[in-house]
Structures are given as C-alpha cells and as structure tokens.
Short mmCIF file of C-alpha atoms and ligand atoms in Angstrom, two decimals:
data_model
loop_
_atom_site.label_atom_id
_atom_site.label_comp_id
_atom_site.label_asym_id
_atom_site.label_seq_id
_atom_site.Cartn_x
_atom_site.Cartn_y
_atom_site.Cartn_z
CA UNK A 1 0.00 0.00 0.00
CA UNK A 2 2.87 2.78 0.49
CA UNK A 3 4.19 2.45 -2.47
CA UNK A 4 1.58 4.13 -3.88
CA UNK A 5 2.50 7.33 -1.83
CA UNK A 6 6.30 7.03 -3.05
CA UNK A 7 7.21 9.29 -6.05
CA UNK A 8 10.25 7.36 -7.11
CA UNK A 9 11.03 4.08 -6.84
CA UNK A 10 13.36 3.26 -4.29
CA UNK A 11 16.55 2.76 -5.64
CA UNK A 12 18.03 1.06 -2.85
CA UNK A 13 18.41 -2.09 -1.45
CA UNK A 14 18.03 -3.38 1.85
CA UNK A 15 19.79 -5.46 4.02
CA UNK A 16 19.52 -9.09 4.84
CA UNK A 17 18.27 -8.49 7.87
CA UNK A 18 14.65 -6.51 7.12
CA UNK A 19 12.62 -9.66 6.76
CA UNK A 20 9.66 -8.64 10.04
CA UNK A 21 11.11 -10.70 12.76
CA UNK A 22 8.94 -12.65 14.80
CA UNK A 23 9.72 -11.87 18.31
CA UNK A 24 10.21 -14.88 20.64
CA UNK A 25 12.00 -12.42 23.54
CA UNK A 26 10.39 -10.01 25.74
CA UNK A 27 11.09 -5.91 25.55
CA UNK A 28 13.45 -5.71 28.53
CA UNK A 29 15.60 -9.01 26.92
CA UNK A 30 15.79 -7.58 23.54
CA UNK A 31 16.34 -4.26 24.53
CA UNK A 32 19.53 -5.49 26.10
CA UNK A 33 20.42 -8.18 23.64
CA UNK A 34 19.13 -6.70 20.37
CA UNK A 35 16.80 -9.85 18.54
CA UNK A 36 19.76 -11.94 18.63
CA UNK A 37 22.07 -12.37 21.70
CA UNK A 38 25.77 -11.83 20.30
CA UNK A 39 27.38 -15.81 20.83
CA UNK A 40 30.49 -14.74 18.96
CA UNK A 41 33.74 -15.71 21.27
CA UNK A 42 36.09 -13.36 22.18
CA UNK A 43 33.61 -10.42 21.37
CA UNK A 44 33.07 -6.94 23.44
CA UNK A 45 30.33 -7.13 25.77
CA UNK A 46 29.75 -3.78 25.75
CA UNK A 47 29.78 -3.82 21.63
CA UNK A 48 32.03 -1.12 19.79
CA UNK A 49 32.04 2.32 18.32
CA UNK A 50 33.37 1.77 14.32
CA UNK A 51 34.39 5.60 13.89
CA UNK A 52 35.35 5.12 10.39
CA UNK A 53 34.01 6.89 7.59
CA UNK A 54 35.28 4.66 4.93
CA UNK A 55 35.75 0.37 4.50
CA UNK A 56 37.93 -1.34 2.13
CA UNK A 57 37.18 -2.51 -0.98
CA UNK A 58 38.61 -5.57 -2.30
CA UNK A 59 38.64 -4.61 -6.05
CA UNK A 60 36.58 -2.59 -8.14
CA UNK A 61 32.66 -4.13 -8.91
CA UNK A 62 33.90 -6.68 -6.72
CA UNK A 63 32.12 -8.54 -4.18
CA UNK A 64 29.53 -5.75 -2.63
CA UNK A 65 30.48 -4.94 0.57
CA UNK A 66 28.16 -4.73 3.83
CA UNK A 67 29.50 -0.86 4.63
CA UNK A 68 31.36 1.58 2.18
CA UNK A 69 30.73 4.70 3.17
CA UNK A 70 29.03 5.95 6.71
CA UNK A 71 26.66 8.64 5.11
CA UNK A 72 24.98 5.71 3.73
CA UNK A 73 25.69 2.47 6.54
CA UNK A 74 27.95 2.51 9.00
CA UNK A 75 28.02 -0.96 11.69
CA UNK A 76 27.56 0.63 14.76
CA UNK A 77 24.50 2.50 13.58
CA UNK A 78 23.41 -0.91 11.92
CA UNK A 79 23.52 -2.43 16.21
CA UNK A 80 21.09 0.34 16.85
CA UNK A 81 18.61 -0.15 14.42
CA UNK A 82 18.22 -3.93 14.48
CA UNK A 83 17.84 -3.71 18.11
CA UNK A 84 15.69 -0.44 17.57
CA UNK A 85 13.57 -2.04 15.13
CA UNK A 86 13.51 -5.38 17.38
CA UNK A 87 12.04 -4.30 20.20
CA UNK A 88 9.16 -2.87 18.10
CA UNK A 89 8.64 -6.13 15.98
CA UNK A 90 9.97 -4.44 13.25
CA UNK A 91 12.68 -4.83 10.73
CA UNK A 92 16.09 -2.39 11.75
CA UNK A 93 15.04 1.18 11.86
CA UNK A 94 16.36 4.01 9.78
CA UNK A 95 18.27 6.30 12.33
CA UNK A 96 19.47 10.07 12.14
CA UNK A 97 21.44 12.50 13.74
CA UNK A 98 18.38 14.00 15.30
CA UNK A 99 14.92 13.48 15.90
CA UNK A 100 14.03 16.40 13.18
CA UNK A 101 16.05 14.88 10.61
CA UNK A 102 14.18 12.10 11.04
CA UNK A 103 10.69 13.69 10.64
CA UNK A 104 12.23 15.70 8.15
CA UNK A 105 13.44 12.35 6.01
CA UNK A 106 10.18 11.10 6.75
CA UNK A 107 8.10 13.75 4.94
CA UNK A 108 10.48 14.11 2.01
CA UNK A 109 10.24 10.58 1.40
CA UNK A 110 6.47 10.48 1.10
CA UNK A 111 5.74 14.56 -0.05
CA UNK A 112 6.30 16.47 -2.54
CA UNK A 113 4.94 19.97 -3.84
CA UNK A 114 1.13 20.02 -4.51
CA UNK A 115 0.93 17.10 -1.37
CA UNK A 116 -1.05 17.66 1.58
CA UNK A 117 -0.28 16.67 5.01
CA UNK A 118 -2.69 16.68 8.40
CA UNK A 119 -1.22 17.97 11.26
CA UNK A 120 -1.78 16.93 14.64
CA UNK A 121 -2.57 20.55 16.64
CA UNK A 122 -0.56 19.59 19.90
CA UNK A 123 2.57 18.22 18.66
CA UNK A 124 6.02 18.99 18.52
CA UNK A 125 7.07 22.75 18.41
CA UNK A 126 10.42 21.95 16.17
CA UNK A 127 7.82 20.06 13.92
CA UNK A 128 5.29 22.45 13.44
CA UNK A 129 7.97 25.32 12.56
CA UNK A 130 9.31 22.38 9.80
CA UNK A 131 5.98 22.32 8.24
CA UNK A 132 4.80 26.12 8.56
CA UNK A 133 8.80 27.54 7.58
CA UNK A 134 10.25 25.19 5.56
CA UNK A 135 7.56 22.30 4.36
CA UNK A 136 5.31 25.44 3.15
CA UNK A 137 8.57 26.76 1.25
CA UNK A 138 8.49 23.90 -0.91
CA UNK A 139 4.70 23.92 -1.87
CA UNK A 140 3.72 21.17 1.08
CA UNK A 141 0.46 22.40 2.23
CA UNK A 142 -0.61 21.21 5.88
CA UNK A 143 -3.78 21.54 7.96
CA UNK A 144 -3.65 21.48 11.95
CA UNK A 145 -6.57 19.40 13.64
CA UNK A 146 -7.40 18.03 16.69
CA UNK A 147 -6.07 15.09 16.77
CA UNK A 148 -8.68 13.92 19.93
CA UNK A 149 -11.18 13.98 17.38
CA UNK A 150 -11.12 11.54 14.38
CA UNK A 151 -13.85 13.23 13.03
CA UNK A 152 -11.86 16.65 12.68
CA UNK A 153 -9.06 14.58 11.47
CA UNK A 154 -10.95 13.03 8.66
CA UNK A 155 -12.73 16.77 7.92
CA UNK A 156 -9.08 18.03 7.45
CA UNK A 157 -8.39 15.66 4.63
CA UNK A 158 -8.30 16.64 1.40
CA UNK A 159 -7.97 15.00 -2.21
CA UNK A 160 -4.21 15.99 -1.99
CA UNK A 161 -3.35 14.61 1.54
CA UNK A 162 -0.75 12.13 1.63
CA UNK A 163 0.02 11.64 5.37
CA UNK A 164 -1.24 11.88 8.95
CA UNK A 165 1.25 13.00 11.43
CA UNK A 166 0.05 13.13 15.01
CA UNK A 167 1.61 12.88 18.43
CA UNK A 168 0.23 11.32 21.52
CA UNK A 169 1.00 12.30 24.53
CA UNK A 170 0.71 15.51 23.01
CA UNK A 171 3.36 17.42 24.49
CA UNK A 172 3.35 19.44 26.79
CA UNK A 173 -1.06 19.48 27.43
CA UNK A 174 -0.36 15.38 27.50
CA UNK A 175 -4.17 14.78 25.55
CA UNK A 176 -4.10 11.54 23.87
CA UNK A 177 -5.17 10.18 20.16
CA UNK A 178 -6.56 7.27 19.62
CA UNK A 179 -4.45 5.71 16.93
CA UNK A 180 -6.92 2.75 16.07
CA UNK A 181 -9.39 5.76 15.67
CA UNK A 182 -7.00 7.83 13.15
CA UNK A 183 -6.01 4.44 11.61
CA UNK A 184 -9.20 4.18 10.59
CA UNK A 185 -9.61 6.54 9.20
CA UNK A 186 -6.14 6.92 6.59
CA UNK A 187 -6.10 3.02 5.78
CA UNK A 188 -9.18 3.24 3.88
CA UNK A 189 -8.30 6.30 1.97
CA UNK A 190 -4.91 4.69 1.27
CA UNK A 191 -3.56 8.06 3.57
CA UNK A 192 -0.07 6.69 5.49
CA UNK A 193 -0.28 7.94 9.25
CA UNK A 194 2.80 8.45 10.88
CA UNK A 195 2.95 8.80 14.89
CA UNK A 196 5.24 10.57 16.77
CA UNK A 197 5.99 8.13 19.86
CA UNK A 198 9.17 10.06 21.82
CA UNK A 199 7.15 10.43 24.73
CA UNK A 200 6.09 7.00 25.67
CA UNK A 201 8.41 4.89 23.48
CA UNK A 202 7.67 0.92 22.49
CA UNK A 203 8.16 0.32 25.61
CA UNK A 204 4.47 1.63 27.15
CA UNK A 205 2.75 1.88 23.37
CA UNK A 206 3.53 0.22 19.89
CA UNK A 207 1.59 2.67 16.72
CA UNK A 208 2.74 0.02 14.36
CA UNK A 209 0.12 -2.60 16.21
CA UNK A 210 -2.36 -0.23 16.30
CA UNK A 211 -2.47 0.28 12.36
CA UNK A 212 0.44 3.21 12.08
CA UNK A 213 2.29 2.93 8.94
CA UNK A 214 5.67 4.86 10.89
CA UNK A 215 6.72 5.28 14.36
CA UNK A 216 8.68 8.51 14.87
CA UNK A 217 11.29 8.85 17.36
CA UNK A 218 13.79 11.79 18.90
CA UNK A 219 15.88 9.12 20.39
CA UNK A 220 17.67 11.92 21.98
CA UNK A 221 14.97 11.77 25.00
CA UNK A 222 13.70 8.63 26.90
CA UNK A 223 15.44 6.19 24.68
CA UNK A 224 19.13 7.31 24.84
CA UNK A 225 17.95 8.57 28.03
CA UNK A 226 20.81 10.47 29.80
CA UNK A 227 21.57 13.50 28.06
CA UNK A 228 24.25 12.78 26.33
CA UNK A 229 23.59 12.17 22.14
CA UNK A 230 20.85 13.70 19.98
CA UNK A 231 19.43 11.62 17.33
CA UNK A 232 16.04 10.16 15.80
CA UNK A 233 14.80 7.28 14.21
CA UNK A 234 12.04 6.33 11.87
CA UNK A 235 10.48 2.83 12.15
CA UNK A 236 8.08 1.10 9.82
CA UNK A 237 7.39 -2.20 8.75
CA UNK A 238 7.21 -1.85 5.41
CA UNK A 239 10.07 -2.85 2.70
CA UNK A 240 9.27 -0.02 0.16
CA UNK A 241 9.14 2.95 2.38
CA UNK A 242 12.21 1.81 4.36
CA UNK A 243 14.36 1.54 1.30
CA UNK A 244 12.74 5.16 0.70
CA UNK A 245 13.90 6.39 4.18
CA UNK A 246 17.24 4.71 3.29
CA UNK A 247 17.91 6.31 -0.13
CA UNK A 248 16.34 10.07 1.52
CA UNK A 249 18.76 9.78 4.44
CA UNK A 250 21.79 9.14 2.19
CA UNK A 251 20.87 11.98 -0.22
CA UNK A 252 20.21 14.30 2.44
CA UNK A 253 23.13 13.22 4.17
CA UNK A 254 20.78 12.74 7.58
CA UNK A 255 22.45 9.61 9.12
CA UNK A 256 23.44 9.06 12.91
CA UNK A 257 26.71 9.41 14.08
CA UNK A 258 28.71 6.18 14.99
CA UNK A 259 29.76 7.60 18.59
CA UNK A 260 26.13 8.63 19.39
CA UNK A 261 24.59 5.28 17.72
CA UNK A 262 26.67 3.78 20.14
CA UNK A 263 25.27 6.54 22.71
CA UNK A 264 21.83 5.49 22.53
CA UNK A 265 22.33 1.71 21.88
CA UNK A 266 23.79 1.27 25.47
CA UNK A 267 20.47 4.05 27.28
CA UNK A 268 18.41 1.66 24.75
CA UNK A 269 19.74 -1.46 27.10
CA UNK A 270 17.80 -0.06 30.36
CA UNK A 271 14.64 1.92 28.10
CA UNK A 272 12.47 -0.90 29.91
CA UNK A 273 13.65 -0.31 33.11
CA UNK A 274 13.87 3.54 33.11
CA UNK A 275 10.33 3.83 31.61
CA UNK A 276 8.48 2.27 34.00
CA UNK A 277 10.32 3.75 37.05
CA UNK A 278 10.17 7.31 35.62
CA UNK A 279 6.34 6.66 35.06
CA UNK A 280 5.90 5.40 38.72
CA UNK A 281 7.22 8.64 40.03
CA UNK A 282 5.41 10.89 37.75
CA UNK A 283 2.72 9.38 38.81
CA UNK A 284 3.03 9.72 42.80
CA UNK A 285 4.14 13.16 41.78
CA UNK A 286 1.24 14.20 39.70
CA UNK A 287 -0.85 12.89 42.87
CA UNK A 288 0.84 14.96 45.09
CA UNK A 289 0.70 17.87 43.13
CA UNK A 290 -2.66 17.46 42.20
CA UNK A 291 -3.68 17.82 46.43
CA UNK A 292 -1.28 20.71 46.30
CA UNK A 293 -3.86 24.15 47.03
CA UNK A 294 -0.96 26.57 45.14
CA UNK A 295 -1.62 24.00 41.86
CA UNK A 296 -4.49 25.13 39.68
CA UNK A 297 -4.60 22.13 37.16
CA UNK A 298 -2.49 18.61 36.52
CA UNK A 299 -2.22 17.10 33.07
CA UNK A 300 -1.50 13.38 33.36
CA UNK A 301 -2.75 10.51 31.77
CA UNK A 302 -2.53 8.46 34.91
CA UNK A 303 -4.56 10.39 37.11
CA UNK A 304 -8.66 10.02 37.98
CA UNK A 305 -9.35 13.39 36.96
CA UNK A 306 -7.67 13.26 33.47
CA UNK A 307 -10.40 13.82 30.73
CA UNK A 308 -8.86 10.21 28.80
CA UNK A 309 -8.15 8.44 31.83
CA UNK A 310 -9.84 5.38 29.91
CA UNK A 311 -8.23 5.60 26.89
CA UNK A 312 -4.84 5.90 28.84
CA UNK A 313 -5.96 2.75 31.13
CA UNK A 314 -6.43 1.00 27.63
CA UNK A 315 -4.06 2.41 25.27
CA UNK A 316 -0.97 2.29 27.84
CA UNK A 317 -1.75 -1.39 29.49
CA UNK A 318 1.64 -3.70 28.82
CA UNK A 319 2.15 -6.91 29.71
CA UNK A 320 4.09 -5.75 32.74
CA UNK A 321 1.56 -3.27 34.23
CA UNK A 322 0.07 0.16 32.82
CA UNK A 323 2.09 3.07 32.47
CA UNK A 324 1.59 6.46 31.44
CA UNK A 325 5.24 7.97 31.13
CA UNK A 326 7.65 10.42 32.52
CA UNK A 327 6.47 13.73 31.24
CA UNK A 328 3.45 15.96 33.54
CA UNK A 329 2.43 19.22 33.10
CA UNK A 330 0.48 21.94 35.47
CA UNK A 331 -0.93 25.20 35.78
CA UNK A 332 0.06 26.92 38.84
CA UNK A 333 -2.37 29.47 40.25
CA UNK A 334 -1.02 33.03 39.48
CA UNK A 335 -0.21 32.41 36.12
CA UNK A 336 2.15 33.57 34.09
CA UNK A 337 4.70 35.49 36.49
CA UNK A 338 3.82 32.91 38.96
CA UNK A 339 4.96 29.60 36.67
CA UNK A 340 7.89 31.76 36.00
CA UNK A 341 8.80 32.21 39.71
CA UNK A 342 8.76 28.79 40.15
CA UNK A 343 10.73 28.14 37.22
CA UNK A 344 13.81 30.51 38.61
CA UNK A 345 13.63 28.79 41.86
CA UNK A 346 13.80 25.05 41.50
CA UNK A 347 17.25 24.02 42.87
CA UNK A 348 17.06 20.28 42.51
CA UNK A 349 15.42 20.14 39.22
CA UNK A 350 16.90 21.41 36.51
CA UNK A 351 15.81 24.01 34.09
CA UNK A 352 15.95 23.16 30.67
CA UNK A 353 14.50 22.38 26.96
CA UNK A 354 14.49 18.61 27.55
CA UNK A 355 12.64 15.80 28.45
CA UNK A 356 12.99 12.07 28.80
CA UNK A 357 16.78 11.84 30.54
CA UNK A 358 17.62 10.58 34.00
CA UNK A 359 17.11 14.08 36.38
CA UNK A 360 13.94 15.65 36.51
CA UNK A 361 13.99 18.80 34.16
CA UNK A 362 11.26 21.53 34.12
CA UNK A 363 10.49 23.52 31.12
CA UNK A 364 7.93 26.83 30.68
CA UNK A 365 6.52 25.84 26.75
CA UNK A 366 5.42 29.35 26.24
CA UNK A 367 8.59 30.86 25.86
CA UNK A 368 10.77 27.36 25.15
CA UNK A 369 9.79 24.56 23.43
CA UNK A 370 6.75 26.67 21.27
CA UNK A 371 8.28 30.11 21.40
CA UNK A 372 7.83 29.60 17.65
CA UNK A 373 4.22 28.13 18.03
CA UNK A 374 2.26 31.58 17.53
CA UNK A 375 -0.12 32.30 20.81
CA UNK A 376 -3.27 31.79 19.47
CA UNK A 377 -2.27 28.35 17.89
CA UNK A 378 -0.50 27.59 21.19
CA UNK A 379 -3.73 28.80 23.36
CA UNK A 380 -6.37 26.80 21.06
CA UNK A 381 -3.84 23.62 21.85
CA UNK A 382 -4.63 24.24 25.27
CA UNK A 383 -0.70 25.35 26.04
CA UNK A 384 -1.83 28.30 28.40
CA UNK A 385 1.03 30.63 29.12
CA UNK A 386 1.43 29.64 32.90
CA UNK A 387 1.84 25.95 31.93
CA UNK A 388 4.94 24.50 33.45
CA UNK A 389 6.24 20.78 32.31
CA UNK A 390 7.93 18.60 34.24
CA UNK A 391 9.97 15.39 33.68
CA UNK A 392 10.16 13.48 36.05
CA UNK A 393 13.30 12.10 36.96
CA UNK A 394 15.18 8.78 38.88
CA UNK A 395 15.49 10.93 41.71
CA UNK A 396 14.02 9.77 44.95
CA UNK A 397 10.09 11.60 44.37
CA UNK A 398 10.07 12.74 47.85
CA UNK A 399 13.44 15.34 46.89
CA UNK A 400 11.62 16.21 43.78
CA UNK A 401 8.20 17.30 45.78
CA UNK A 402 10.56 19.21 48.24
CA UNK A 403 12.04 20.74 45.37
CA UNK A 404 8.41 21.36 44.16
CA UNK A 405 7.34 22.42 47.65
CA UNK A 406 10.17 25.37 48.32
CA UNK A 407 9.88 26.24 44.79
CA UNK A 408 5.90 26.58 44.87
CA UNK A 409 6.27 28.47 47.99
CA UNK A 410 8.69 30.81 46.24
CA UNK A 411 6.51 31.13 43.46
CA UNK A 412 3.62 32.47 45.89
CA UNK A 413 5.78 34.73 47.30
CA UNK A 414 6.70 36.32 44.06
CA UNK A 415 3.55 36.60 42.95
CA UNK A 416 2.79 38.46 45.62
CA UNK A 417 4.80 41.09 45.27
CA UNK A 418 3.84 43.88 42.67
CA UNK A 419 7.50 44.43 40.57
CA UNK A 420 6.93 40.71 39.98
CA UNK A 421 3.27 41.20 38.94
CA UNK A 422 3.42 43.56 36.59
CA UNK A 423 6.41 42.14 34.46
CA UNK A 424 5.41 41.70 30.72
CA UNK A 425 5.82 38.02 30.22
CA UNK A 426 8.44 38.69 27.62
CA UNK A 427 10.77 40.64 30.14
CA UNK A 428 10.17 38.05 32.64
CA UNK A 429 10.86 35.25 30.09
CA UNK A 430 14.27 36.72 29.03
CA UNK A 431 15.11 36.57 32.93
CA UNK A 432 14.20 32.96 32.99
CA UNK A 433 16.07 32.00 30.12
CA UNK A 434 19.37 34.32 30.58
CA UNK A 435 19.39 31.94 33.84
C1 PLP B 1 12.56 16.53 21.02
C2 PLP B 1 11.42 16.08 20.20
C3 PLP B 1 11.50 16.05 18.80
C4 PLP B 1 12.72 16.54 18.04
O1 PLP B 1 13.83 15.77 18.34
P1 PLP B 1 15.35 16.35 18.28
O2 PLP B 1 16.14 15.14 18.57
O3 PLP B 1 15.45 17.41 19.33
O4 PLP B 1 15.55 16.88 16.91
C5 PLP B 1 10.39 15.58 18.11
N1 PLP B 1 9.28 15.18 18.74
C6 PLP B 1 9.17 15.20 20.08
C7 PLP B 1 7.92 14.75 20.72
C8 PLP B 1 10.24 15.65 20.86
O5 PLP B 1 10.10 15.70 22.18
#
C-alpha cells in the first residue's frame, strides 16, 4: 500500500536483515540483547564504536560490501537499528542525527509539492515550525486538527493529503489520540499515518500494532535517556518505504553518528527499566501535586481526573503493568509570572528544553519549546502561558516534591509582590532564560 505514496522508486536495497522478525523475547531481553544475543567468542560485551568513515574494498565491482561509506551504513549504527527495530517487531530502523532529521526524512520521502499533510494541533514545536517555515517553502500544504477527534481529522483531509502525522502524549497538554481511531480513518483512503511516539516509546505503546504505517522517534529523550547524544529514528514495517527512508537519508546526508549510535544503543539497554520507574514517580508526583492548594490544574494521563483516563488505562496497558510515562504538566495558580517564579527557583530540578533523561527537568513551553508556536495556535492547543512541564526524573520523588514544595512556595511569594506582577511576560521570560 505505500508504495503508492512514493514518487520514485526506491533505488536502494536493503539489508539481509529486514525480513519482520517474529519476536520470541520479551522488551526488557531484547532491549539489552538486540533480537539476537551476540554468541560470537572473544567479542566486546559492551559492543564497539566503528568511527570510520570509509571500508575497504577488495577490487573494483567486486564482491559488494556490507558498509562503504558511513553517510549511507555505518556498523555501529546498523547495532542500533536492528535492536531499535527489534524491540518494536519491526525490521532495523532508519536512524538520524536528530529526531528532526528524522521527521524531516520522513516527509520528504512520502511529499512532494502540490501534497497535503494533516497535522496533529498539539505536537512537537520543532515540527510544526518544519511544516509552517520550511515544508510550506516547498509547496507542502498542511492543515492542523485536533487530533482527539477523528472526526476533525478526517474533515481536514483533502484529495491531496498524503500523510497523517500526530503525536500522543501531546506534548506538553499530554491529551491523547486514539491511533486505532486515526487508523481508521487513513487506511481506507490509502492516507499513510505516521505517529510521533518520543514520549512514551515501544516500551508503554507500539503505533505500528495499532495500524500506524511509521513510528517517529527523537531518540535523543527517553530512549538514549541520559543527556548525552541527539538523534532520531524512523520505524516502519514496510520494505518499500524503508528503502525510501534509506535512499532520503543518504541523499540528504541525515544519518546518525557512529559515537552517538553507540550513545543510545547502550540508554536503549535499560529503556524498559527507566520507563516504568520514571512513570511510577510521575505518577506519585502528579498525585501529590494534584492535592497541592498553590496547583491550579495537573495534566497526566494516569490520574482520575484526566479527561482520557480510559483511553490511557487502555491504550498504555503492557504486559508488565500500565504506564503512562515520565512527562506531567500543570498550571500553577497566578499564572504567568507565577509559573515563572517557580521556574527561577527550583534548585534540585533542573531548568531546561528537555525531556525524557535521567534528572527531573522543568520547562515553561510558552517561551521554550513553542516560542515559535504563535499564541493563538498555542492557546487553542490548550498550552496556556502559565503551563509549566515537568519530567520526572530517577530521583528519589520525595526530593523532587521538596524541590516542588520550596519552589511553589517561592513562586507564591513572588507573585505576591507587585515588581513581579506587573512584568510583561516577555521581560520576565528573558530573565528565565538568561538563567
Ligand atoms: C525533542 C522532540 C522532537 C525533536 O527531536 P530532536 O532530537 O530534538 O531533533 C520531536 N518530537 C518530540 C515529541 C520531541 O520531544
């Protein structure tokens, strides 16, 4: 069916190893082990970095060899996406040096001028700048619609649209979309739908089982996990758009480094592991702060008072427990100049445009991650200008809710007090981030 929404044939070939594996291991063993453990004696346990741009030849047109050139292949980055692919039942993914070259690769591969895309209105900031500045640029139209509503979703699609792109957890108001729903919806209308999945990973949720056509990852958050390596990755399980990913990434010149490939193979080893413990504490935290009187809202799929809470109980269920992820958000009371208080005075959490990595990181989306979302578009999403998100970390949670509590406190203070008050977000924004 996706060949259909190729507009060259692929010219590439894949490797031996893209035939859909049939997984006999569970997510935590192939995370570690990749689909196959490694039996070969004498090997590294801890696998190897190839930094090598080049391989030898053995004579020209001879024998083709596995790697030539590490724009295009490169073995270290091959480790990554067989055990990226793996733990999604999926054939290796096609990996990049960041999670925007990915969705970037991704919507060359299957646009091109006169094409239509449907936008999911709460996802990524970085992607909807990439469609409205640069997709736009080169004649791809796009359409923003609520992605909670299938119905608005189909409305949205027009004779020209080519792709679905949503997100779920949206980030940072957390609403979720049904994928089945969406599904649907594009499979019919031979429509490919793509789904961002950063936020929970294939650990907690799998689009390609519910009827997605491409998972889309920045690997530079949960699944690398520490901080350390950007990148992205783009899974699918079919032959004809992975050879198109492929051929994209080596004309675009998109592919992951061999140092970072080998960054976010060894977070990949304890995704599993990390998931679920930094869901647990988001979860006692988005409790806690949901009984907390200086909190006016809390966005998180695990709690009773979230507006999905059945659609997370069902869409998040694995086979070792349900799990909503790492990422919260909340409004505190006092808005603007009192999220922005707050923000200045956390001392154990760390300010910063992240999410996903081992310390708990807080983040004012506003002015940060959709600074280049325009307000109205940002307040229709439901991304209110005192909205504060928070990812939870592998701290202990009761030093991240005293963090919370001094910084809360602080927050109230400042809000109290009229220079504070009166601050035009923007000036107060540009104290925050010169910070
Ligand atoms: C960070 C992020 C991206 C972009 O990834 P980079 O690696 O920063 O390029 C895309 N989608 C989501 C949901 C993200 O959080």
């Amino acid at each position: 069916m996706a060949l259909a929404h190729t507009h060259s044939t692929p010219s590439e070939t894949l490797p031996a190893t893209t035939s859909t594996p049939t997984p006999t291991l569970g997510a935590a063993t192939i995370a570690l082990h990749g689909l196959q453990p490694k039996r070969v004696t004498g090997e590294s346990l801890a696998g190897s970095i190839v930094q090598s741009t080049s391989f030898r030849q053995s004579s020209v047109g001879g024998d083709p060899v596995p790697h030539a050139y590490s724009r295009c292949s490169n073995p270290t980055v091959d480790d990554l996406e067989v055990a990226l692919g793996a733990i999604e039942n999926a054939p290796p993914a096609v990996t990049f040096g960041t999670g925007l070259a990915a969705e970037t690769a991704l919507f060359l591969s299957v646009l091109r001028a006169g094409d239509h895309v449907v936008l999911g209105d709460c996802i990524y900031g970085g992607t909807v700048r990439l469609a409205q500045q640069v997709l736009a640029n080169l004649g791809i139209t796009h359409t923003f619609a609520p992605s909670t509503d299938p119905e608005k979703i189909q409305a949205a699609i027009t004779p020209r649209t080519k792709l679905v792109f949503i997100e779920t957890p949206a980030n940072p108001t957390l609403v979720l979309t049904d994928i089945q729903a969406i599904a649907d919806i594009c499979k019919p209308r031979n429509i490919l739908l793509a789904v961002d999945n950063t936020f929970l990973t294939p650990v907690i949720l799998r689009p390609l089982d519910l009827g997605a056509d491409i998972a889309v990852y920045s690997t530079t958050k949960h699944i690398e996990g520490h901080g350390a390596a950007l990148g992205g990755a783009l899974t699918t399980r079919d032959p004809a758009l992975l050879a198109r990913f492929r051929f994209i990434r080596k004309s675009t010149g998109a592919i992951q480094s061999p140092l970072n490939a080998y960054l976010t193979l060894r977070g990949l080893r304890t995704l599993p592991l990390r998931v679920r413990e930094h869901s647990r504490h988001a979860q006692v935290i988005a409790e806690w702060l949901e009984t907390n009187p200086a909190v006016a809202r809390v966005n998180y799929p695990g709690l009773e008072s979230f507006p999905q809470a059945a659609l997370a109980r069902r869409a998040h269920a694995t086979a070792s427990g349900t799990f909503h992820g790492g990422v919260l958000s909340f409004e505190l009371l006092g808005g603007v100049p009192a999220a922005l208080a707050f923000l200045s005075a956390v001392r154990l959490c760390t300010l910063a445009e992240h999410v996903g990595s081992i310390e708990s990181i807080v983040t004012h989306s506003a002015t940060m991650t959709h600074a280049d979302v325009p307000a109205e578009q940002r307040r229709a999403a439901g991304i209110s200008d005192g909205l504060v998100r928070l990812s939870v970390g592998l701290e202990d949670p009761a030093d991240v809710i005293a963090d919370l509590t001094q910084a809360l406190a602080a927050a109230h203070a400042a809000v109290n007090t009229p220079a504070v008050e009166t601050k035009p977000l923007t000036a107060a924004a540009q104290l925050v981030a010169a910070k």
